[in-house]
Structures are given as C-alpha cells and as structure tokens.
Coordinates of C-alpha atoms and ligand atoms in Angstrom, one line a residue:
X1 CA -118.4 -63.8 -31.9
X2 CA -118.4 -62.8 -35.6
X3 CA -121.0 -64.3 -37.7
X4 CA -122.3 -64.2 -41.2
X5 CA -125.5 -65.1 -41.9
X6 CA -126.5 -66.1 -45.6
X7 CA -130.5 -65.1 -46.1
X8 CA -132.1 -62.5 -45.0
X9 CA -135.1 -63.9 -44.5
X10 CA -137.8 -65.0 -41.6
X11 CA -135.0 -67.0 -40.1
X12 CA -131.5 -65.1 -41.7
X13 CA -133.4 -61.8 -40.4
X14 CA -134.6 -62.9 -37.1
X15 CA -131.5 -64.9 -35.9
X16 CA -129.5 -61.8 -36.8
X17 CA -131.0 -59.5 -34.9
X18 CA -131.4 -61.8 -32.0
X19 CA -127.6 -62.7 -32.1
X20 CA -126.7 -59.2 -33.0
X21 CA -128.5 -58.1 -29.1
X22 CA -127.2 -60.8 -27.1
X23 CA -123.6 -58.7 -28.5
X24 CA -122.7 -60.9 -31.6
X25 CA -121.1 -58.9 -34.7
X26 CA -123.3 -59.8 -37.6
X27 CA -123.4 -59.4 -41.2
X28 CA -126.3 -60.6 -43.0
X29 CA -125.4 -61.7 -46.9
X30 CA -128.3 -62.0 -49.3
X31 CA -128.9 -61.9 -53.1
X32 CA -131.8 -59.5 -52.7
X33 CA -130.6 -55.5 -52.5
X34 CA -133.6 -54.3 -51.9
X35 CA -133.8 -56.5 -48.6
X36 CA -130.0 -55.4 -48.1
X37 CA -130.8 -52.0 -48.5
X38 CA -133.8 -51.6 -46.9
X39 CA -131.7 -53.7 -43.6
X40 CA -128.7 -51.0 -43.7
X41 CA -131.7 -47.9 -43.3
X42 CA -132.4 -50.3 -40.6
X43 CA -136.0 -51.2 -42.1
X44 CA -137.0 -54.8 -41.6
X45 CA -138.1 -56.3 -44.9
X46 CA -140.8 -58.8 -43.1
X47 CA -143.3 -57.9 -40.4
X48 CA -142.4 -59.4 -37.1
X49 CA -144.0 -58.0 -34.2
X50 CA -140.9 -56.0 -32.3
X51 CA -138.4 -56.7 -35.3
X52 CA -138.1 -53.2 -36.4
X53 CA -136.9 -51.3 -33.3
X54 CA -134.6 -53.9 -32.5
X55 CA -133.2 -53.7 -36.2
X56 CA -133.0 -50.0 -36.2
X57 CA -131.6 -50.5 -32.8
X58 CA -128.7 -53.1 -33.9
X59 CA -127.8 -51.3 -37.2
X60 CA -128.3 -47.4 -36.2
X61 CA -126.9 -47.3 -32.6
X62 CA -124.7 -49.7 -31.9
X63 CA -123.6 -50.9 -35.3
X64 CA -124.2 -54.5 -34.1
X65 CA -125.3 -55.6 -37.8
X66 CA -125.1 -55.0 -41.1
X67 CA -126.5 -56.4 -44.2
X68 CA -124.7 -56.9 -48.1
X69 CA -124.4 -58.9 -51.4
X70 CA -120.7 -59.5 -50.9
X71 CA -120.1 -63.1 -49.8
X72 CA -116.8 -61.7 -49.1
X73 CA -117.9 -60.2 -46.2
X74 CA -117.6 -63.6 -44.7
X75 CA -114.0 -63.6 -44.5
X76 CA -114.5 -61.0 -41.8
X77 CA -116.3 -63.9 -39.8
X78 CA -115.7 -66.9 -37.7
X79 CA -119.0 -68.4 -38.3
X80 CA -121.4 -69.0 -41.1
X81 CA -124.8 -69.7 -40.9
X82 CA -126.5 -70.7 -44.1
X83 CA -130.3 -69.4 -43.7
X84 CA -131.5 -69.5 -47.6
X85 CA -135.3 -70.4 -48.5
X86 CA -135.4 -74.1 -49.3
X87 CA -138.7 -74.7 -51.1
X88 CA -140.6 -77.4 -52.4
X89 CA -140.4 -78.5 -56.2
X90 CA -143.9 -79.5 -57.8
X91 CA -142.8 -83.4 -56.9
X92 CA -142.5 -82.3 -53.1
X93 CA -139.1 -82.9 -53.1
X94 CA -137.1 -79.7 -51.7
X95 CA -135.5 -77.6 -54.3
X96 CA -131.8 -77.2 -52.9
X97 CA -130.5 -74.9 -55.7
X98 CA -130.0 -71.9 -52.6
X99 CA -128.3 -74.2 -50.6
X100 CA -126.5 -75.1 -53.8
X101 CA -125.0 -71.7 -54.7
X102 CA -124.7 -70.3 -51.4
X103 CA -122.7 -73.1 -50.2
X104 CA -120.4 -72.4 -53.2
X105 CA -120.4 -69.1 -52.9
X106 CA -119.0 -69.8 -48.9
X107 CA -116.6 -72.2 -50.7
X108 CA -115.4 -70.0 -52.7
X109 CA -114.2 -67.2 -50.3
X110 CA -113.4 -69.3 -47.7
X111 CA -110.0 -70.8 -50.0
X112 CA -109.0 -67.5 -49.6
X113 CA -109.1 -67.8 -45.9
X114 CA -106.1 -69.3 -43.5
X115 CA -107.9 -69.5 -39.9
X116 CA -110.3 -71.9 -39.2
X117 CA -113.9 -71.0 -39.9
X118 CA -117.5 -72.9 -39.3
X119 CA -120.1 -73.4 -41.7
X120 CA -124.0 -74.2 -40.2
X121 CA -126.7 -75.6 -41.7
X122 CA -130.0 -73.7 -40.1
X123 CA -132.0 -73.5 -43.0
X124 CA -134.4 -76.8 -43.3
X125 CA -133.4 -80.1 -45.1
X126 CA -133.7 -83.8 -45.2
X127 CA -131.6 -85.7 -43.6
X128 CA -128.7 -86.4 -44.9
X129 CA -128.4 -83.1 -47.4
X130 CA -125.2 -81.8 -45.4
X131 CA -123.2 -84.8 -45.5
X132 CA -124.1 -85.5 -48.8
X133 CA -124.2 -82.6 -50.3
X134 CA -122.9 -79.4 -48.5
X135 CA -119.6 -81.2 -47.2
X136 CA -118.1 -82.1 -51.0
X137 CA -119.2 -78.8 -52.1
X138 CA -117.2 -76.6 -49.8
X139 CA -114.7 -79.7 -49.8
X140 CA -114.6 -78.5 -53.8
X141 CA -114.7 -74.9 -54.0
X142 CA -113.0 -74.2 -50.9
X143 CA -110.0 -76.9 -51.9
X144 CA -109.8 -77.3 -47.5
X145 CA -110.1 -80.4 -45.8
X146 CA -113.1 -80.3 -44.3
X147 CA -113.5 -81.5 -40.3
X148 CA -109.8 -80.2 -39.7
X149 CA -109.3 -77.1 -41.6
X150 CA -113.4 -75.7 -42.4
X151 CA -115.6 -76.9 -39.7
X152 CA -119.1 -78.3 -40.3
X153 CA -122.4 -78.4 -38.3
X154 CA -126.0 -78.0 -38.3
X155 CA -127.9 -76.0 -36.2
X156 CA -131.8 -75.9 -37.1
X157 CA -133.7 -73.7 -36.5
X158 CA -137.4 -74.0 -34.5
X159 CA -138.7 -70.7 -34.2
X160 CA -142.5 -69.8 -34.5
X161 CA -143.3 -66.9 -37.3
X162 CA -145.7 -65.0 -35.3
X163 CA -143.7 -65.0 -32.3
X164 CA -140.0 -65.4 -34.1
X165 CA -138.2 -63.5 -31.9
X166 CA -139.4 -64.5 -28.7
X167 CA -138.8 -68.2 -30.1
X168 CA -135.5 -67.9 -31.8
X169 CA -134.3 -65.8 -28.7
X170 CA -135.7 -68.3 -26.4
X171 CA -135.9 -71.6 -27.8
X172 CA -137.4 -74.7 -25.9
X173 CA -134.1 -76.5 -27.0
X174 CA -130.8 -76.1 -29.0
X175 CA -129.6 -78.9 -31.3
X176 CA -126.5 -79.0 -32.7
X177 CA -124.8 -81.3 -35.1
X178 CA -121.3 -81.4 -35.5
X179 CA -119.5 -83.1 -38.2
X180 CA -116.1 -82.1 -36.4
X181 CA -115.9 -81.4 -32.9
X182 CA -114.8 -78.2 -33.2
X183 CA -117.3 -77.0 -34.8
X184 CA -119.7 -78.0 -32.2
X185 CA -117.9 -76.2 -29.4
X186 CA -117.4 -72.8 -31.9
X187 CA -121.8 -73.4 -32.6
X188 CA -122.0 -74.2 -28.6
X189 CA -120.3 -71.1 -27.7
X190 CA -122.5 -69.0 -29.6
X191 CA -125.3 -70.0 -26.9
X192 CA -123.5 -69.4 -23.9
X193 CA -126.1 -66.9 -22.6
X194 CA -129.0 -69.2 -22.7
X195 CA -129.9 -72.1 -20.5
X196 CA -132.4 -74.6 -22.0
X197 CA -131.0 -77.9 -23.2
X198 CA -128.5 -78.5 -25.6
X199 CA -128.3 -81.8 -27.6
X200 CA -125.2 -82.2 -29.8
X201 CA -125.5 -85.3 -31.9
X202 CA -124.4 -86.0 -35.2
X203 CA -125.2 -83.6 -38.3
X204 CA -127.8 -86.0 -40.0
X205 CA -129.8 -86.9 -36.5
X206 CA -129.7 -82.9 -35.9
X207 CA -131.5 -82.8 -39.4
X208 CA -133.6 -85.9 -38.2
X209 CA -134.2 -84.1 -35.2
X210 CA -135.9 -80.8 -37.1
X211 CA -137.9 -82.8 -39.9
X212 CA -139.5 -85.4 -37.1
X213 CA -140.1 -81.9 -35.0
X214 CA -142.7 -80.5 -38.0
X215 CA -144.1 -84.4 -38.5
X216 CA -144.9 -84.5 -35.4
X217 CA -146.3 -80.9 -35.5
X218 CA -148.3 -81.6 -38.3
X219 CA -149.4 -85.1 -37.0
X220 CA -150.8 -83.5 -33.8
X221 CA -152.7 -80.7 -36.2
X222 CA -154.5 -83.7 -38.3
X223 CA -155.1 -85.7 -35.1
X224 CA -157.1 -83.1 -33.9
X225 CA -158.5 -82.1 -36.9
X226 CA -159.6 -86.1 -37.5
X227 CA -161.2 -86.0 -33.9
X228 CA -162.9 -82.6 -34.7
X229 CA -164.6 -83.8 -37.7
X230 CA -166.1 -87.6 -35.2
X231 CA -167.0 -85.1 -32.4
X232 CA -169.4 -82.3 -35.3
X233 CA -170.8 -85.7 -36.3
X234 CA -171.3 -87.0 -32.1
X235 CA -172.5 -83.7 -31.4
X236 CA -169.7 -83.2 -29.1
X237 CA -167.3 -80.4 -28.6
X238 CA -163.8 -80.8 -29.8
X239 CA -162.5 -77.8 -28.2
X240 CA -163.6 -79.4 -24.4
X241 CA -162.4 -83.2 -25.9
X242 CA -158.9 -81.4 -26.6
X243 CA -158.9 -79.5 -23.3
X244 CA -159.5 -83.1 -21.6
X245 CA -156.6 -84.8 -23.5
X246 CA -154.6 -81.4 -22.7
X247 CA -154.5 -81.9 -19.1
X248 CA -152.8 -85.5 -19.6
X249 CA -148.7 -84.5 -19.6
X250 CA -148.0 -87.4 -22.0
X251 CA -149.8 -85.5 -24.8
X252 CA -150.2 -81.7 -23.8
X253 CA -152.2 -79.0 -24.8
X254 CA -150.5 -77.1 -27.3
X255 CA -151.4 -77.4 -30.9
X256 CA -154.7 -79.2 -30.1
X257 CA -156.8 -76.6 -31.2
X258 CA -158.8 -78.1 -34.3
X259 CA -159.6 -75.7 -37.0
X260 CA -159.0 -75.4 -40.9
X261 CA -155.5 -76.9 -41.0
X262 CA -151.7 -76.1 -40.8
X263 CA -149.7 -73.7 -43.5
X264 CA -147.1 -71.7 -43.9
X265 CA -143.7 -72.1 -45.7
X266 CA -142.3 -74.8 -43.3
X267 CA -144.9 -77.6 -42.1
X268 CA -146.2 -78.4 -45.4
X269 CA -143.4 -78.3 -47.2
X270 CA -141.2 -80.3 -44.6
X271 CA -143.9 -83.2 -44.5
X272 CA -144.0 -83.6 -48.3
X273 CA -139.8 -83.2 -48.3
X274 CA -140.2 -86.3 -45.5
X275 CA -142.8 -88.0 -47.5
X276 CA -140.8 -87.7 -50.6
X277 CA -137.8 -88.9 -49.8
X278 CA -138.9 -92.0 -47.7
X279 CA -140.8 -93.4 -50.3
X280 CA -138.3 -92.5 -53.2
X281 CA -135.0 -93.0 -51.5
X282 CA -135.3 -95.1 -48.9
X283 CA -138.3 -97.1 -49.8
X284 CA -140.2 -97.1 -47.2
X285 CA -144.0 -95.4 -47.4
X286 CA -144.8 -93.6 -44.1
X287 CA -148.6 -94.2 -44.2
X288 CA -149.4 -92.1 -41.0
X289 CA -147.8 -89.2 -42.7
X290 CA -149.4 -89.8 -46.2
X291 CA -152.5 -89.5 -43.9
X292 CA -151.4 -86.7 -42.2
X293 CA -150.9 -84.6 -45.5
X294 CA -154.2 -85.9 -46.7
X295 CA -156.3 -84.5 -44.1
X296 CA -155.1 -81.4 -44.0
X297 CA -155.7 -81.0 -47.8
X298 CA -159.4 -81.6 -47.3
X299 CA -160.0 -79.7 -44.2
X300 CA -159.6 -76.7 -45.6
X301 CA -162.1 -77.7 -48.6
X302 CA -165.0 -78.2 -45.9
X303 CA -164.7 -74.8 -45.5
X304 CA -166.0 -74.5 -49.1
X305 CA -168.4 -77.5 -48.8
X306 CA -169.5 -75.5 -45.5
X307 CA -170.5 -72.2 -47.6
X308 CA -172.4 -74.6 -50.5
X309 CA -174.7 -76.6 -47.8
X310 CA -175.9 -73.0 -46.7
X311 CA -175.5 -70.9 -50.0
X312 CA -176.0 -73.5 -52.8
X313 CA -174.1 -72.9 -56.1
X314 CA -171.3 -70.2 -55.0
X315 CA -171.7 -68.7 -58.3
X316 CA -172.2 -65.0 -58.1
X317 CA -172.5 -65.3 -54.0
X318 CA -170.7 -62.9 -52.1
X319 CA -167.8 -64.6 -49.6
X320 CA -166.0 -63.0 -47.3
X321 CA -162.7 -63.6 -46.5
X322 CA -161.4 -62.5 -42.7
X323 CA -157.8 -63.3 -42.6
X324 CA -155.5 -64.2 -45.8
X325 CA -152.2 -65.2 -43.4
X326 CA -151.5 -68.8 -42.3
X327 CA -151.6 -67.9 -38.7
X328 CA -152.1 -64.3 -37.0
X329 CA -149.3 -61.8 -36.0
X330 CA -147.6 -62.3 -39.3
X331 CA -147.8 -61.2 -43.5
X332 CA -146.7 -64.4 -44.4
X333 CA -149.7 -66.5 -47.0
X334 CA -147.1 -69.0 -48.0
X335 CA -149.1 -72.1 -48.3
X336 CA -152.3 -70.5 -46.2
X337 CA -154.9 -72.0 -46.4
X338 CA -157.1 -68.8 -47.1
X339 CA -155.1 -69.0 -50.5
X340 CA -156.3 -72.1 -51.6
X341 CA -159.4 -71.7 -50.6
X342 CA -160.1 -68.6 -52.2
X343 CA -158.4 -70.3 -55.5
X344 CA -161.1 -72.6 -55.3
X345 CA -163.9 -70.1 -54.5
X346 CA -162.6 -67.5 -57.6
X347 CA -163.3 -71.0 -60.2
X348 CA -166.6 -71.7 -58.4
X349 CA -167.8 -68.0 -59.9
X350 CA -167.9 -66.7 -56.1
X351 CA -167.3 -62.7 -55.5
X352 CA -164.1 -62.5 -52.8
X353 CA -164.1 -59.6 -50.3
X354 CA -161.0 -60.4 -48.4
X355 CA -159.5 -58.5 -45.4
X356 CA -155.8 -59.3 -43.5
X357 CA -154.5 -56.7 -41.1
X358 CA -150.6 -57.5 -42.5
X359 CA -151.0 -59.9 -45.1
X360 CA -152.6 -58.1 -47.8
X361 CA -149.6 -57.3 -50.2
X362 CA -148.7 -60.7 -51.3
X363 CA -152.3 -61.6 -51.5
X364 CA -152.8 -59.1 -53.8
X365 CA -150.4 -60.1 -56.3
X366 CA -151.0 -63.5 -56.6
X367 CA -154.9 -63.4 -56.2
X368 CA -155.6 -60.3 -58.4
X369 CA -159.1 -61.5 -58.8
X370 CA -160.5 -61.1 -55.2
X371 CA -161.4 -57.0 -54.1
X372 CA -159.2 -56.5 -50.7
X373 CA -161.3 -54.5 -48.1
X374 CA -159.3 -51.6 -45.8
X375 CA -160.8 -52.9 -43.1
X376 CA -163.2 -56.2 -41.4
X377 CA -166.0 -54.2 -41.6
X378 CA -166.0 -53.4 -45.1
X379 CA -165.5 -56.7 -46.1
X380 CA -168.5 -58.3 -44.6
X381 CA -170.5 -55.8 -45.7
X382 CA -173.3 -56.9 -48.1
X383 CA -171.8 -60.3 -47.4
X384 CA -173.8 -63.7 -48.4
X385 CA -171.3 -65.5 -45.8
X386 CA -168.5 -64.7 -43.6
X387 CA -165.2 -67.4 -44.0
X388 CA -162.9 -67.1 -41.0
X389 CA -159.6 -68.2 -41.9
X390 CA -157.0 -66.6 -39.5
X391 CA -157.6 -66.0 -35.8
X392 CA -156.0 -62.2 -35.4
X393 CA -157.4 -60.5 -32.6
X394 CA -159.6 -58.3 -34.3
X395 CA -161.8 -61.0 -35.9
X396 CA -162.9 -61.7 -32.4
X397 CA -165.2 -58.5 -32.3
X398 CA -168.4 -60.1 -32.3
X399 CA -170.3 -56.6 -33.7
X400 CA -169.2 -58.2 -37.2
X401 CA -170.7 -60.7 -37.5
X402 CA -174.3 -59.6 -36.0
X403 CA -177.2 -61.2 -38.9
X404 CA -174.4 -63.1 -41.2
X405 CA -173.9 -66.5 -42.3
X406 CA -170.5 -67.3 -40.5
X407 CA -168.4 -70.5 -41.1
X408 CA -165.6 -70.1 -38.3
X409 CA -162.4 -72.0 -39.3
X410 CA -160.6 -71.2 -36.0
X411 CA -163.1 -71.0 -33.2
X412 CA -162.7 -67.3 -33.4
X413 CA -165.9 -66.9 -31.7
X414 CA -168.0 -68.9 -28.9
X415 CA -170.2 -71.1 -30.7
X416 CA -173.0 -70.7 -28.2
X417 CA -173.3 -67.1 -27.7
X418 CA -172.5 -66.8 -31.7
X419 CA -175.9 -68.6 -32.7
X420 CA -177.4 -65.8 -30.6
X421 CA -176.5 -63.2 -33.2
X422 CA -175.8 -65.4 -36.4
X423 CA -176.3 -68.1 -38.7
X424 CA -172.9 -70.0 -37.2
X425 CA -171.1 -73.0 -38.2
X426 CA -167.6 -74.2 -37.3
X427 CA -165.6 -76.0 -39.1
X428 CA -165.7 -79.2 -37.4
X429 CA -167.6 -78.2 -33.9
Ligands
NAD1 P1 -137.2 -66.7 -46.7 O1 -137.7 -67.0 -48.1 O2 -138.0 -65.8 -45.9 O3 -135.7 -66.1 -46.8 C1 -134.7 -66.7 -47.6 C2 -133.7 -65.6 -48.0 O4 -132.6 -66.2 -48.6 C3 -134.3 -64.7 -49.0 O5 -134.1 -63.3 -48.5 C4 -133.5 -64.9 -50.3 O6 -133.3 -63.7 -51.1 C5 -132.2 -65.4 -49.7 N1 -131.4 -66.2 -50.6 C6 -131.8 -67.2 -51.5 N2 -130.7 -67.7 -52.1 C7 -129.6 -67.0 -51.6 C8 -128.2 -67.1 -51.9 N3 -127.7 -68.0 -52.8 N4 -127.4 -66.2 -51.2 C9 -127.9 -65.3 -50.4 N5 -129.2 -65.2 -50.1 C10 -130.0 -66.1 -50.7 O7 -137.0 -68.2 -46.0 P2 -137.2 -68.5 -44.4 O8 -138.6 -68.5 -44.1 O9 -136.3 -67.6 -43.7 O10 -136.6 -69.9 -44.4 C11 -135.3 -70.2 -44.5 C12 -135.0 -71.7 -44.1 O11 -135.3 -71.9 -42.8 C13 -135.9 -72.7 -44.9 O12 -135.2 -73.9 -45.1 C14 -137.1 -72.9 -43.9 O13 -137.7 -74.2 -44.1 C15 -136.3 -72.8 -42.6 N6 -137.2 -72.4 -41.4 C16 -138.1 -71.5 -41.6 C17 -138.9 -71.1 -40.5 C18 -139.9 -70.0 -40.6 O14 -140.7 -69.9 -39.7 N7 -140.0 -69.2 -41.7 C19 -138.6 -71.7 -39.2 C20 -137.7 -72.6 -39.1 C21 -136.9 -73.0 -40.2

C-alpha cells in the first residue's frame, strides 16, 4: 500500500519504518527539514535501539521510504496517517494546533485529488477530537463529502518508547475506528501480515479505547507506588507483595514495579487531557484519576525528601544524578521525572552531577545549570549522595556505588546486598 505519514516523530518515524519493511511505500511529511533531511541520508533523528539500520535499510537499498515538507506528496498515497505531537497546554488540556494545520494541510491537497483516499488518526486525542474536529475540517478544506468520497478512521497507536519497534511492529492488539466502512477495510488491510486481535469499533470508542489504555497504565503505576510507600512504613517488601499479586492472572505482573513514578510525553499528558476534559466538558470529576495524577507528583519529591533526612539542608551538597531519561533504552526527558527533580534540587542550592547514556542533549539545554558527567563514574565521584532515577543497565554495576549514600528510585540494586557496601535507601522499600 502507499502511505503518508504526517510526523516524523517517535510514532511518524517508527510506524514508517516498520510499515516501510513489512513492503509498504512510505513517505514521511513533516514541518521540520532537518528531521527530513537527516531521514533522506537515512539518519534517524531519535534514538531507538535498531531504528537506524532499518532506516538506512528502507531509504538506501530498497527505496521503501522517503521523508519531505511537501504535503503534496500525499496525493501520491492511498493512506494518510496523521502522527503530529499533541502536547499539553499549561491547563492540561491538549493543544490540537498540529492536528489543526496538518489536517488542513491533508484537506487541502486532497480537493485536488479524484480517487478515494483515507485519513487516520494515530496521534493521541480525547475522545471525540476526530468527529468533532478533524471530520469538518477536511469536510472544509477538502470541499469532499466525507464517509463516501475521503474516508475517515482512527487507528492509535500503543507502542513502548524503549522498545518502539518491537511494539509498533508487534502490537498486543490493533484498534481501528472507522467512521466509514471503507475506511476500516483500507486501515485493516494494512495489517494483513499480523495476527493479534483486531477490534474495529467506532472512531470515538477507538479514541476511548487509547486514553482508558494510559489511565489504566498510569492507575496500575500509583497503585503500586501507593502500596510501596504502606509496605517501607510495614517493613515489608513491595517488590515480593507485587511478585505475589503478579502471579494472580486477573491483575498481572507487568507494570507493578514501584519506583519514582511514570513520565514521558504520553502517560502524563494523556491522564491530565482525560482529567481535563471530564471535569470541564462533561462534568463529571474522575476522583481515582485526580488521585492517580497526585501521587505520582509527590513520589518523585520523596526522592528529594529522601536526600534531606540523610544530608540536611541540600544547599551546597553534592547530588548525583544516574539517569536523566523517563525510562532506559531511550533519549527521551519529556516529563522525566529526573527533570523535575533536579529543577527542584538546582532552587534548593544543591550542586547536580548528572549522567544519561542517551539522554544528555536535551538535558543539557533545558537544565544548563547541572555539570553533565561523560560517564557514571565520574558523576558519583566526590558525591554527598547518589539519586537513581532511570534503570539503564549500566547503573546496575554495583562497583559505583561502594561507600555512597544511595537513594535508589528503581530498585536498580538488591537492597540487601546494597547495605553491605552503602548507605542505601529506596524509594519506597
Ligand atoms: P514527536 O514530538 O516525537 O513528533 C511529532 C512530529 O510531528 C515532529 O517531528 C513535528 O515536527 C511534527 N509535526 C508537528 N506539526 C506538524 C505538521 N503540521 N505537519 C507535519 N509535521 C508536523 O511526537 P510523538 O512522540 O511521535 O507523538 C505523536 C503522537 O503520538 C502524540 O499524540 C502522542 O501522544 C502519540 N503517541 C506517542 C507515543 C510515544 O511513545 N512517543 C506512543 C503512542 C502514541
């Protein structure tokens, strides 16, 4: 199939490539040329464990994909998947302006177009935002009747930065919407390689479907987190309380492991969206999830009230940062928690040393006050305490920690054998 893909982001990026080596022509459209450029050399803009050979792989070899600014690149496409960032506003509310232009932007060249063609929804929204929304604006700037001559659907996306292509390849699940039937077979038929269920429902219960997905992800994180913080006070483990629960099928194990909280561009932001527009346009106040937001704010701030009960004043102490990224195997610090809690730390008077394997660029620009280290070693050198935030790999050498204070966010080490060698404290075990 021929499909343009609008974003070049984590998801644009990542469901190109995928599409483009399952044998999918694809041309990824997005208003950044340094991303389009650096795509067409067949350099991948974001860090994504495998994503560069298959990019150089798909644009080099066998010309699968190719990247420009030209939304009129679309015409030469049956499909459209809209991929663009949709970020919170400072209310919490999501800030649709991408949608917004790239949907008229699709509009726009798709009047020019006679054969049918599909537009998808994959970037994240509240329920609702297509019908509402993206169907009168390429109703308007496309001047087609849309359901018979431009097809609509929504396809989310679920895929785990970290692991992105393994998940976007190899979903648990494929949803799709379809506000014409059509559409959903042309979406459908784009899957026809893969079998894990497919659910086609309507396009606001396949946005339902993605927005109750991250509550519920977030839910489980603040559950556990909740339960960490009544176990540290018990005496108990949280780690072996979750492994019990874990073996139960109703609940499972995954994303039971209690730490500093969830991040990243998507959870966060999705649960305030959620939280936003129940209360202010459909007037109903989901307590559980005002709860669930409000404990993962102040988890990450016992880190800090962690470092005072052994350090005192932070003023002029010397805090180490290991791991800036909300979650290993990836660059992203969107809404990490390391980034709020060194915030916090810098207007406290504390001296960062921080170290990321991959997320140390962005870090660097929007924390300019903290000295970045080139490697873990160096920043926990002449350290008063150690902060664990991310759990890379690397952090798990225990020669790194040998005579520190430590306060371990993600149970990167054994509690037992880490009292042996340092002055250890977890977050909430
Ligand atoms: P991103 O910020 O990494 O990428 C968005 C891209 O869209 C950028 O390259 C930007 O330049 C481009 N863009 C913005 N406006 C444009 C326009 N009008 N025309 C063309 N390009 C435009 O964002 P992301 O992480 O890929 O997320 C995209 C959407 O997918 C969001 O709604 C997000 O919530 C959702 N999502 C993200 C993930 C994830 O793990 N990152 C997973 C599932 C769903």
């Amino acid at each position: 199939m021929r499909i343009s893909i609008i974003g070049a982001g984590y998801v644009g990026l990542v469901t190109a490539v995928a599409l483009a080596t399952k044998g999918h022509n694809i041309i990824v459209i997005d208003v950044d040329n340094i991303k389009v450029d650096a795509i067409n050399r067949g350099e991948s803009p974001i860090w994504e464990e495998g994503l560069d050979e298959l990019l150089l792989n798909c644009v080099r070899d066998d010309g699968s994909l190719k990247a420009s600014s030209d939304y009129g690149e679309i015409l030469d496409s049956d499909v459209t998947l809209i991929c663009v960032d949709t970020i919170s506003k400072s209310d919490g509310s999501l800030n649709l302006s991408n949608i917004e232009d790239s949907v008229k932007g699709i509009g726009t060249v798709l009047s020019k177009k006679r054969d049918y063609h599909v537009v998808v929804t994959r970037s994240t929204v509240i329920p609702g935002t297509t019908r509402n929304l993206i169907v009168p604006l390429l109703g308007k700037y496309s001047g087609k009747q849309v359901g018979s001559e431009l097809g609509v659907a929504v396809n989310p996306e679920f895929m785990q930065e970290g692991k992105a292509l393994q998940t976007s390849s190899h979903p648990d699940r494929i949803i799709i919407g379809e506000y014409d039937r059509k559409a959903g077979d042309m979406v459908r038929g784009i899957y026809d390689d893969i079998s894990v269920p497919i659910l086609r429902t309507d396009i606001t219960t396949a946005e339902m479907i993605k927005s109750a997905s991250n509550a519920f992800l977030t839910t489980k994180i603040s559950f556990i987190n909740e339960i960490g913080n009544i176990c540290q006070k018990l005496g108990i483990d949280v780690y072996t309380v979750a492994k019990g629960m874990g073996f139960d099928h109703r609940i499972g194990d995954q994303f039971l492991n209690a730490g500093v909280g969830f991040g990243g561009s998507c959870l966060p932001k999705d649960l305030k969206a959620l939280l936003f527009t129940s209360v202010n346009d459909l007037s109903y106040r989901p307590r559980l999830l005002e709860a669930v937001y409000d404990v993962n704010r102040d988890q990450a701030m016992r880190m800090i009230e962690l470092a005072e009960q052994k350090l005192g004043n932070l003023a002029n102490k010397r805090i180490s940062i290991l791991g800036l990224a909300f979650k290993p195997n990836t660059a992203d610090i969107r809404v990490a928690p390391a980034i709020e809690i060194i915030r916090r730390l810098l207007e406290k008077g504390a001296l960062i040393a921080a170290y990321d394997p991959e997320a140390m660029l962005d870090a660097r620009r929007i924390l300019p006050q903290a000295r970045y280290c080139d490697s873990a070693i160096e920043a926990v050198s002449d350290s008063d305490c150690v902060l664990v935030l991310t759990e890379w790999n690397e952090f798990r050498d225990e020669s790194l920690y040998h005579g520190k204070v430590v306060i371990d966010g993600r149970r990167i080490l054994i509690p037992e054998r880490a009292k042996a060698f340092c002055d250890y404290q977890g977050i909430c075990w």
